[in-house]
Short mmCIF file of C-alpha atoms in Angstrom, two decimals:
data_model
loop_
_atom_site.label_atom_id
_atom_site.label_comp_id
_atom_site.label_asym_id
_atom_site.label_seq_id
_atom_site.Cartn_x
_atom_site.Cartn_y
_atom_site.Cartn_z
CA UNK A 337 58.97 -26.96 -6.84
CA UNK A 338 58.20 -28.98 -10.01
CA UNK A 339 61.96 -29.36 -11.08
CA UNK A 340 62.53 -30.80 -7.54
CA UNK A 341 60.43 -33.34 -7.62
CA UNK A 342 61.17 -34.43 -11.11
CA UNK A 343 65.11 -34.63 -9.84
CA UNK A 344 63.35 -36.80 -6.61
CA UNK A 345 61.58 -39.15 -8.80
CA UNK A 346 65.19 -39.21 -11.55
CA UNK A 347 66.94 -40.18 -8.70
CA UNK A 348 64.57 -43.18 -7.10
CA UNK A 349 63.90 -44.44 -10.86
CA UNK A 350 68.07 -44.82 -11.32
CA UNK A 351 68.26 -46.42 -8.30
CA UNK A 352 65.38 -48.69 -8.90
CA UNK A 353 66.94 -49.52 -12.08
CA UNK A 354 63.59 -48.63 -13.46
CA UNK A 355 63.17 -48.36 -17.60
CA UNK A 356 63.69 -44.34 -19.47
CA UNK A 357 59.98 -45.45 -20.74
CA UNK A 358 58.44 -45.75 -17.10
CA UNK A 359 60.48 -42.91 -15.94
CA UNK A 360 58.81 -40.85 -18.44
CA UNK A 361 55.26 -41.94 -17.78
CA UNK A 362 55.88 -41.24 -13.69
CA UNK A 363 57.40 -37.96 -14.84
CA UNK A 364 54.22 -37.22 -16.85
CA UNK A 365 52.10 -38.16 -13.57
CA UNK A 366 53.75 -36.39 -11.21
CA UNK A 367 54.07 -32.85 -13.57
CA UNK A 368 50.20 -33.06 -14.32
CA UNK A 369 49.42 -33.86 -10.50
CA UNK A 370 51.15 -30.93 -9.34
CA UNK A 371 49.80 -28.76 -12.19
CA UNK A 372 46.16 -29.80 -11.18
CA UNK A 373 46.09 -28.87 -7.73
CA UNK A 374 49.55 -27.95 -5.85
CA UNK A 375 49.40 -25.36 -8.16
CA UNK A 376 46.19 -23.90 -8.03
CA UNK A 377 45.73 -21.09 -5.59
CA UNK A 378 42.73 -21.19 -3.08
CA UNK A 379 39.96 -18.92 -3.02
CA UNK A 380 36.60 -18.76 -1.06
CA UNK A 381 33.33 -19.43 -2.12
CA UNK A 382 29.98 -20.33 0.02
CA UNK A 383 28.77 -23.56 -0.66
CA UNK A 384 25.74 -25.15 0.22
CA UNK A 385 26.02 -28.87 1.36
CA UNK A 386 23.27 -31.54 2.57
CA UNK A 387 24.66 -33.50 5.29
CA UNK A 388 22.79 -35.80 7.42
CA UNK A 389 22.03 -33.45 9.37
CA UNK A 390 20.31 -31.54 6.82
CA UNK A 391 20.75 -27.70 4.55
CA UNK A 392 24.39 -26.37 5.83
CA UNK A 393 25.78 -23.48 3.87
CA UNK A 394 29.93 -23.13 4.64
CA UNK A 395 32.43 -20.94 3.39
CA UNK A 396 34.89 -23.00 1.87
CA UNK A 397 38.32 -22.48 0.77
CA UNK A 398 38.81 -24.15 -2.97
CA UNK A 399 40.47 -24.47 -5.96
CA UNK A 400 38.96 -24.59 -9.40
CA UNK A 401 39.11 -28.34 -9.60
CA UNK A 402 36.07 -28.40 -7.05
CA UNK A 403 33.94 -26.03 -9.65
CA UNK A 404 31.92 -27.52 -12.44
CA UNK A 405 33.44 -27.09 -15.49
CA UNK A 406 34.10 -24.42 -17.83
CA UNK A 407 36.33 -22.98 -20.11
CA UNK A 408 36.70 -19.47 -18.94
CA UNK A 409 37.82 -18.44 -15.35
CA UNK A 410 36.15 -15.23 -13.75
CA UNK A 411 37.50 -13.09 -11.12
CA UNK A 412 34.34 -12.22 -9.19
CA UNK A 413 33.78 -8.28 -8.78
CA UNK A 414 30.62 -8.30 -7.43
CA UNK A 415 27.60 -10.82 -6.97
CA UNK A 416 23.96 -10.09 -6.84
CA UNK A 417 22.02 -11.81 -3.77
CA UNK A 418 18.54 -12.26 -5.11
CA UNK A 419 15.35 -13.62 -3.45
CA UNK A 420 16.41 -17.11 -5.16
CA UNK A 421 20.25 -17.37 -3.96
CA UNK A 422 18.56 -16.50 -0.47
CA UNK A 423 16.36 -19.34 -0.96
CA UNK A 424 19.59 -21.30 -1.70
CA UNK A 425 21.54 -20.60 1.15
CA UNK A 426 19.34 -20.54 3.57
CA UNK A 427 17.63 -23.57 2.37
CA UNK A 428 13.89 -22.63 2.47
CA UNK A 429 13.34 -24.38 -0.58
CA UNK A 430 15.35 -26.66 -2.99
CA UNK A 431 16.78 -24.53 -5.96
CA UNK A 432 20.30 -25.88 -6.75
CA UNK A 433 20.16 -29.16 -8.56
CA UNK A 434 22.97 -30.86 -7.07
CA UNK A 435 25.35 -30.93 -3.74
CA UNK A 436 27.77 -29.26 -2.96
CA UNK A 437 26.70 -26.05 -5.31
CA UNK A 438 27.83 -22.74 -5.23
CA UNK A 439 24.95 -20.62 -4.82
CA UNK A 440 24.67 -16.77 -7.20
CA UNK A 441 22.73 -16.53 -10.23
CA UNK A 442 24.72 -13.87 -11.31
CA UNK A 443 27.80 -12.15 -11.34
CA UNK A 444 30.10 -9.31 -12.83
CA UNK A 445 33.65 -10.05 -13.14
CA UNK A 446 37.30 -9.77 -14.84
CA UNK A 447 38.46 -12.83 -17.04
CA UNK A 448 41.66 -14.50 -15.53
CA UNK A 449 42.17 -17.11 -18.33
CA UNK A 450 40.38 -18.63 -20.93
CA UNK A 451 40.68 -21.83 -23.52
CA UNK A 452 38.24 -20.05 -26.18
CA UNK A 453 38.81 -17.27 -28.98
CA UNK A 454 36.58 -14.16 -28.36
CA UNK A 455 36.91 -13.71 -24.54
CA UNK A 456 40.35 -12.43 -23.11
CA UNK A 457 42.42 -12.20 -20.11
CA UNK A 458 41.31 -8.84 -18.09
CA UNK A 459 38.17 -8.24 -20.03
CA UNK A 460 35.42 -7.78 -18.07
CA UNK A 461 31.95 -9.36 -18.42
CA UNK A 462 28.50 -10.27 -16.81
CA UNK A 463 27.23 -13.90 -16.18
CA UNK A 464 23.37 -14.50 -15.50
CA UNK A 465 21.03 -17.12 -16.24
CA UNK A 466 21.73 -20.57 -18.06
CA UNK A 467 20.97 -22.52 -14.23
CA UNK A 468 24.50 -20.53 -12.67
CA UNK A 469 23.97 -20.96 -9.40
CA UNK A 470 21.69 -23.81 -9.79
CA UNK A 471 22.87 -26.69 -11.80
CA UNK A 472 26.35 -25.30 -12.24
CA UNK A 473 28.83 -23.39 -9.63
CA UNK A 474 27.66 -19.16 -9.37
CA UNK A 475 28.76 -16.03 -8.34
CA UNK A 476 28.81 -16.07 -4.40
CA UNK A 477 33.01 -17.12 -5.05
CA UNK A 478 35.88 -15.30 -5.43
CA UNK A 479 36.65 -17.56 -8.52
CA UNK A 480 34.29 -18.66 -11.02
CA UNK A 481 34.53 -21.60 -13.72
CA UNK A 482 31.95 -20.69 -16.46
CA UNK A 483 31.13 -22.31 -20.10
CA UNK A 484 32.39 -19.64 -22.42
CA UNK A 485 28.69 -19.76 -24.18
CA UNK A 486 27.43 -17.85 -20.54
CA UNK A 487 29.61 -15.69 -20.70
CA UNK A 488 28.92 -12.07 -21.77
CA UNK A 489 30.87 -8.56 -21.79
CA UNK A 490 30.26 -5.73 -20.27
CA UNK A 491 27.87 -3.37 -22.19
CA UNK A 492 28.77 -0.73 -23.69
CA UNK A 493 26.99 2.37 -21.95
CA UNK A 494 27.44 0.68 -18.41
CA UNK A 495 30.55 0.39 -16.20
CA UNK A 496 31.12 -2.93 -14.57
CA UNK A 497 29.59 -1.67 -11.30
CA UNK A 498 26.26 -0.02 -13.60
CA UNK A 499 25.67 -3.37 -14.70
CA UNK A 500 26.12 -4.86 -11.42
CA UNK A 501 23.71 -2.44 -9.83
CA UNK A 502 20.81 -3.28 -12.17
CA UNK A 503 21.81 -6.76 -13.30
CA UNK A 504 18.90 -9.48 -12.56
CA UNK A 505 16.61 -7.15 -11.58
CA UNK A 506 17.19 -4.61 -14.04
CA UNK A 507 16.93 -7.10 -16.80
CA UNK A 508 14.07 -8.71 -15.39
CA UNK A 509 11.87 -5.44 -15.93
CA UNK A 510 13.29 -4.79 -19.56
CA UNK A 511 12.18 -7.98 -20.11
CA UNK A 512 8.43 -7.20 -19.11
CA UNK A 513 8.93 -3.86 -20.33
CA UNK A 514 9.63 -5.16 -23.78
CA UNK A 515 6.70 -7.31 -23.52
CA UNK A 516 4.24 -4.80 -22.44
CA UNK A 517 5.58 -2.73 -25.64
CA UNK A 518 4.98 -5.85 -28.04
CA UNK A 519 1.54 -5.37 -26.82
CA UNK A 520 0.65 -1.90 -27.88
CA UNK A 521 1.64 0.00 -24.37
CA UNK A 522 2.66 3.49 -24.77
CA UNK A 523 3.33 5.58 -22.01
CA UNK A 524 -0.26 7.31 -22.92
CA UNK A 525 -1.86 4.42 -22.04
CA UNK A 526 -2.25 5.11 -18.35
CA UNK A 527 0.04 4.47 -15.26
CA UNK A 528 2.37 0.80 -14.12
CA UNK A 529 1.74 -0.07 -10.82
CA UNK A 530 4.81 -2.05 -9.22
CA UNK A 531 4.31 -4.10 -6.18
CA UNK A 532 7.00 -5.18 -3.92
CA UNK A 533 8.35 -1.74 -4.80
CA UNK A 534 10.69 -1.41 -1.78
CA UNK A 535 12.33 -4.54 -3.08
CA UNK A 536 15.29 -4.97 -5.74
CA UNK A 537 13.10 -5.66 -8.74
CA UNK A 538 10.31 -3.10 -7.37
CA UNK A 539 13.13 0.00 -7.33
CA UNK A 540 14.88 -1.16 -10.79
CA UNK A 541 11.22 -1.47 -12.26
CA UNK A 542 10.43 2.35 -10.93
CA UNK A 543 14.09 4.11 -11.82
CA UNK A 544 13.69 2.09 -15.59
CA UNK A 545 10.36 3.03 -16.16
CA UNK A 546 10.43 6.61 -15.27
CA UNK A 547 13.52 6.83 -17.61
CA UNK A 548 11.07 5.40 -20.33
CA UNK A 549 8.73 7.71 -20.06
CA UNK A 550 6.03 5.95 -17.72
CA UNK A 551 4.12 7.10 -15.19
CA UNK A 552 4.42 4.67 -12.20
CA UNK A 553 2.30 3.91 -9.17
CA UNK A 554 4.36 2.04 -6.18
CA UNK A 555 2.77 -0.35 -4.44
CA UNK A 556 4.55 -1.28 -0.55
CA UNK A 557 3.78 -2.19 2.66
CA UNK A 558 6.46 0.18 3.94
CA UNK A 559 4.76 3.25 4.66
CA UNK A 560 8.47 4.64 5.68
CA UNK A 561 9.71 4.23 1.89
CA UNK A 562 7.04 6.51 0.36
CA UNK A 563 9.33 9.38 -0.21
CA UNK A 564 12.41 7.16 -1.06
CA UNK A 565 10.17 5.88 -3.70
CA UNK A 566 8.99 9.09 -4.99
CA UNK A 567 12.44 9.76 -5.43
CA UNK A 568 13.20 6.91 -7.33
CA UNK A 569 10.21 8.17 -9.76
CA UNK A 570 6.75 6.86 -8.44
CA UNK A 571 4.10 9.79 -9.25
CA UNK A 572 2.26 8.05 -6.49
CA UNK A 573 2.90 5.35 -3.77
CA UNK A 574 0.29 3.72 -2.04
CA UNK A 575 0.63 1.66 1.24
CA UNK A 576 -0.42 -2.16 -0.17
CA UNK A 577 -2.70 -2.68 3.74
CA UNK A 578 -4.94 0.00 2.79
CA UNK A 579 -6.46 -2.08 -0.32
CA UNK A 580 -5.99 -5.44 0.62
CA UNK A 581 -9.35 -5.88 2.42
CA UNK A 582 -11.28 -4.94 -1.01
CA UNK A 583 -12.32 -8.19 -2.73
CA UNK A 584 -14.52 -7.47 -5.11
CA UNK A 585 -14.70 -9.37 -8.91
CA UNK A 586 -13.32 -6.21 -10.39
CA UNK A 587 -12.19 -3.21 -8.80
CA UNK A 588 -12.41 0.42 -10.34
CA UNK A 589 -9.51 0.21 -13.20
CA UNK A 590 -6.79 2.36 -13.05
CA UNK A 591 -3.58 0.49 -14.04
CA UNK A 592 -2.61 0.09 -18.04
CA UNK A 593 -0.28 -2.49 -16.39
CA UNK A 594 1.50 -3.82 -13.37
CA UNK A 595 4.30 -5.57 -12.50
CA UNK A 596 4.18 -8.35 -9.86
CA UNK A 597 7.02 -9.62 -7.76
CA UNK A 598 5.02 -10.61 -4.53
CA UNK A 599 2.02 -13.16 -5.66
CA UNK A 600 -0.48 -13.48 -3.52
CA UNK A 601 -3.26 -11.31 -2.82
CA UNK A 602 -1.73 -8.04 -3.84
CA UNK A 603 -1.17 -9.88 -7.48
CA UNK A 604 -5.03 -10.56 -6.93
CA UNK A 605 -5.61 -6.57 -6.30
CA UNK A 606 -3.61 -4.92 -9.24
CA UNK A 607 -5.18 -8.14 -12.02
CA UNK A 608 -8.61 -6.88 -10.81
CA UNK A 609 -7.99 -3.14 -10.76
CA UNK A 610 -6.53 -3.16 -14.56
CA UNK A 611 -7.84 -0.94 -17.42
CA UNK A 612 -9.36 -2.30 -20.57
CA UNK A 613 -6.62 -4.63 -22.81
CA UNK A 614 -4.26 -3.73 -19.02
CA UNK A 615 -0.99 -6.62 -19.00
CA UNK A 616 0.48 -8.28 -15.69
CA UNK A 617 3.78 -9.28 -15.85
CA UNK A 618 4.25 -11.81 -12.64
CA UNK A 619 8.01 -12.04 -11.75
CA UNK A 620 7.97 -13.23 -8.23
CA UNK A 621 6.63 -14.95 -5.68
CA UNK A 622 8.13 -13.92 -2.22
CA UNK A 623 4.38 -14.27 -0.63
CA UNK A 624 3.83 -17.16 -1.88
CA UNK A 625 2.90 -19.14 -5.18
CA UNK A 626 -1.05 -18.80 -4.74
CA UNK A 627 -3.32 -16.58 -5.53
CA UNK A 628 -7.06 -15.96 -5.99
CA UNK A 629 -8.87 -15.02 -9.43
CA UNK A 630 -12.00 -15.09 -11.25
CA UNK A 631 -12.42 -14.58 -14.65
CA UNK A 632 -14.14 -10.72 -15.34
CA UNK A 633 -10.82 -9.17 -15.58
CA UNK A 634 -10.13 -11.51 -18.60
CA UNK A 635 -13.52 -11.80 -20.04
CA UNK A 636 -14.82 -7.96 -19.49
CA UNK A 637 -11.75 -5.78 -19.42
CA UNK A 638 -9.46 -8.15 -21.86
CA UNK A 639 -6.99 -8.04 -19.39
CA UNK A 640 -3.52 -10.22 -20.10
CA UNK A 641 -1.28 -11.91 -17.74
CA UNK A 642 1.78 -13.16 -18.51
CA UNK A 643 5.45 -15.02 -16.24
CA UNK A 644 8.93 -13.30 -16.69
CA UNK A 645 11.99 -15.68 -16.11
CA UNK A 646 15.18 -13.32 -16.07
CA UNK A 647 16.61 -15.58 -18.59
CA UNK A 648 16.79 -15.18 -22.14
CA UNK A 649 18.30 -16.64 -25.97
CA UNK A 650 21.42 -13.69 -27.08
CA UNK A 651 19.40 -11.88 -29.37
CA UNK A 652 16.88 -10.90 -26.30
CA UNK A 653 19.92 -10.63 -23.96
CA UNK A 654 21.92 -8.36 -26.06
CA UNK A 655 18.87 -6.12 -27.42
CA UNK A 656 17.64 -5.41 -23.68
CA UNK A 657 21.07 -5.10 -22.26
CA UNK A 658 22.00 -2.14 -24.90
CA UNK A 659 18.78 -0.94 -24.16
CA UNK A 660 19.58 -0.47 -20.07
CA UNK A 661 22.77 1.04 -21.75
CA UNK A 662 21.05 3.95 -23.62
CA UNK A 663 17.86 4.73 -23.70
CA UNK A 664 16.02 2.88 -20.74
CA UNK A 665 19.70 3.23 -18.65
CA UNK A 666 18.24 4.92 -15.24
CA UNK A 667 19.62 7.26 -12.94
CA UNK A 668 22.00 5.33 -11.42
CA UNK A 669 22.71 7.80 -8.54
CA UNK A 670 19.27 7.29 -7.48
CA UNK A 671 19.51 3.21 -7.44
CA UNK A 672 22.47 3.95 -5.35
CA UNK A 673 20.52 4.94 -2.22
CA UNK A 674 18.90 1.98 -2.40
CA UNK A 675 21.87 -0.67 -2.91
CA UNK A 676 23.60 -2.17 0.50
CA UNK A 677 27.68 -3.94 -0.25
CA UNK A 678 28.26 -7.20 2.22
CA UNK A 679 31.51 -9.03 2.12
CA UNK A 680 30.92 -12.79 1.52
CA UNK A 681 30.69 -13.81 5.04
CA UNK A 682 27.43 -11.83 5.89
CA UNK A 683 26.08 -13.35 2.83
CA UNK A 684 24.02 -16.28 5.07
CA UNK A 685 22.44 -13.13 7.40
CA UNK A 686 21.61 -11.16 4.64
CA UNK A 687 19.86 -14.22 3.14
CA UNK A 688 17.96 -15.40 6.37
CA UNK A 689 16.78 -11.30 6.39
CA UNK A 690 15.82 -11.46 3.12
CA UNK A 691 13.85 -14.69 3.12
CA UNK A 692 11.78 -13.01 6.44
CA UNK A 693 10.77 -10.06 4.19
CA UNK A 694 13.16 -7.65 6.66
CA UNK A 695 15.58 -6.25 3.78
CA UNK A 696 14.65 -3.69 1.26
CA UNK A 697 17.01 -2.08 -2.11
CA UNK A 698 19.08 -4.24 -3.84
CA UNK A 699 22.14 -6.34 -2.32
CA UNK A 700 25.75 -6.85 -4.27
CA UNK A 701 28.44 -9.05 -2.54
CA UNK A 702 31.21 -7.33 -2.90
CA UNK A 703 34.72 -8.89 -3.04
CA UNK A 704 38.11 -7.94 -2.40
CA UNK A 705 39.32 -7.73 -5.76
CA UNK A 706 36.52 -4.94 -6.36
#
């Protein structure tokens, strides 16, 4: 196809009686035109656009030149949808810093080409954090242009599909895990409670803690998932309605910590029902970005609270990741139950569900190449 053209333009430039020095620089034009985008195969990614109109998320069909840049090229295997993408595509609040955007703040995938020493064709690697998905292109494509300093291989310890199943999620709760460590929490100490425990954080958080020894309390307002949570390795689950209505400045203490992924009042509950020195990681906010407090459980029972953003320097990234590899890795058949595979185009229901609080487990969009 190239060669023909380059004989069309030979041809017009003889006749022309053009100069060998003009011919050349058409040449040159022509060759890097058709190198830039004839060239590049399509692929399909979901992109969210603001129109006049308003928030319209499309599946697109593009090539990498419509991608922000970076220097490696990932095959998409699979693609987390998290409470944020969800936001994202759906619109219900801003999140991506720029138009059109490629929603997916992660993704596990093969290398197709890169310009950079250290990461190779057909190696496979995960991509999370650094604003993917926000200010630059994400994971909810079947092509992905990263910068090669995002860019991280697999673990060793976890297939490409492990790391896929815990991913965000997973590393958000090493990441409070660690914390609560730092902060003198042994497994002695007393139970975790875990709200939003039907969710994919709340089921990661119970399958990565019982592997570390804790004992764990689930906290849901799905009294169908009490023994799917059980199973997962909650010594007790408790049904969130039941304790809601109690509102007093400190309730009896029972937790040595808790992790949060709702907000709200059921944040409120577990920050006044912690143990002497108890910690609160918040992670989420899927009932909002409120909630009430008072003071007591700071002043009488030393209580700490503390925010978890899944995103991290290398040092933290790689010492929690090899920890989800060995020695906190959970039982992966277990997390299984609880994780649902959509193809790309049910990615905008699955969002719309999830944003309405009517989805439970832990969703991967899967692609073809997978």
């Amino acid at each position: 196809m190239v060669a023909g053209l380059k004989e069309q333009w030979c041809f017009a430039v003889r006749n022309a009686g053009w100069t060998p020095e003009l011919k050349d620089d058409l040449l040159q034009v022509v060759s890097t035109l058709v190198k830039g985008s004839l060239l590049q195969p399509l692929f399909r990614a979901l992109r969210v656009h603001q129109t006049a109109s308003g928030h319209q998320a499309s599946i697109d069909e593009l090539t990498l030149d419509a991608l922000t840049a970076g220097e490696v090229v990932v095959r998409t295997l699979w693609a987390g949808l998290n409470y944020k993408d969800s936001l994202a595509v759906t619109g219900a609040a801003k999140v991506v810093s720029g138009y059109p955007r490629v929603p997916g703040i992660e993704l596990v995938g093969v290398v197709e080409s890169s310009d950079v020493a250290g990461i190779t064709p057909g190696e496979e690697v995960l991509v999370h954090g650094f604003q993917t998905g926000i200010e630059f292109d994400g994971g909810l494509a079947e092509r992905v242009r990263v910068r090669a300093q995002h860019v991280m291989p697999i673990p060793a310890g976890l297939s490409a599909f492990e790391t896929a199943v815990l991913g965000v999620p997973g590393f958000t709760v090493a990441m409070a895990l660690e914390r609560f460590e730092a902060h003198s929490l042994t497994p002695a100490a007393g139970p975790i409670v875990v709200n939003g425990a039907a969710g994919a954080v709340g089921i990661s958080a119970l399958a990565i803690l019982a592997r570390a020894g804790y004992q764990t309390v689930a906290l849901t307002r799905r009294s169908s998932s009490i023994d799917t949570l059980k199973q997962l390795g909650a010594s007790e689950v408790l049904v969130a309605d039941v304790f809601l209505n109690q509102t007093r400045p400190l309730e009896k203490g029972r937790f040595a910590a808790a992790i949060d992924n709702v907000g709200g009042d059921t944040l409120s509950w577990m920050l006044r029902s912690l143990l002497d020195h108890g910690q609160l990681a918040s992670v989420g906010n899927a009932s909002g970005i409120g909630f009430s407090c008072n003071v007591l459980p700071f002043i009488l029972r030393q209580a700490t609270m503390f925010g978890i953003a899944a995103n991290a320097p290398w040092p933290v990234r790689h010492r929690l990741w090899a920890r989800l590899a060995t020695d906190w890795k959970p039982d992966i058949g277990a997390l299984m139950r609880h994780v649902h595979e959509c193809a790309l185009d049910d990615v905008p229901a699955r969002a719309a569900a999830q944003i309405a609080g009517q989805s439970a487990g832990r969703t991967l969009v899967k692609f073809n190449s997978a």
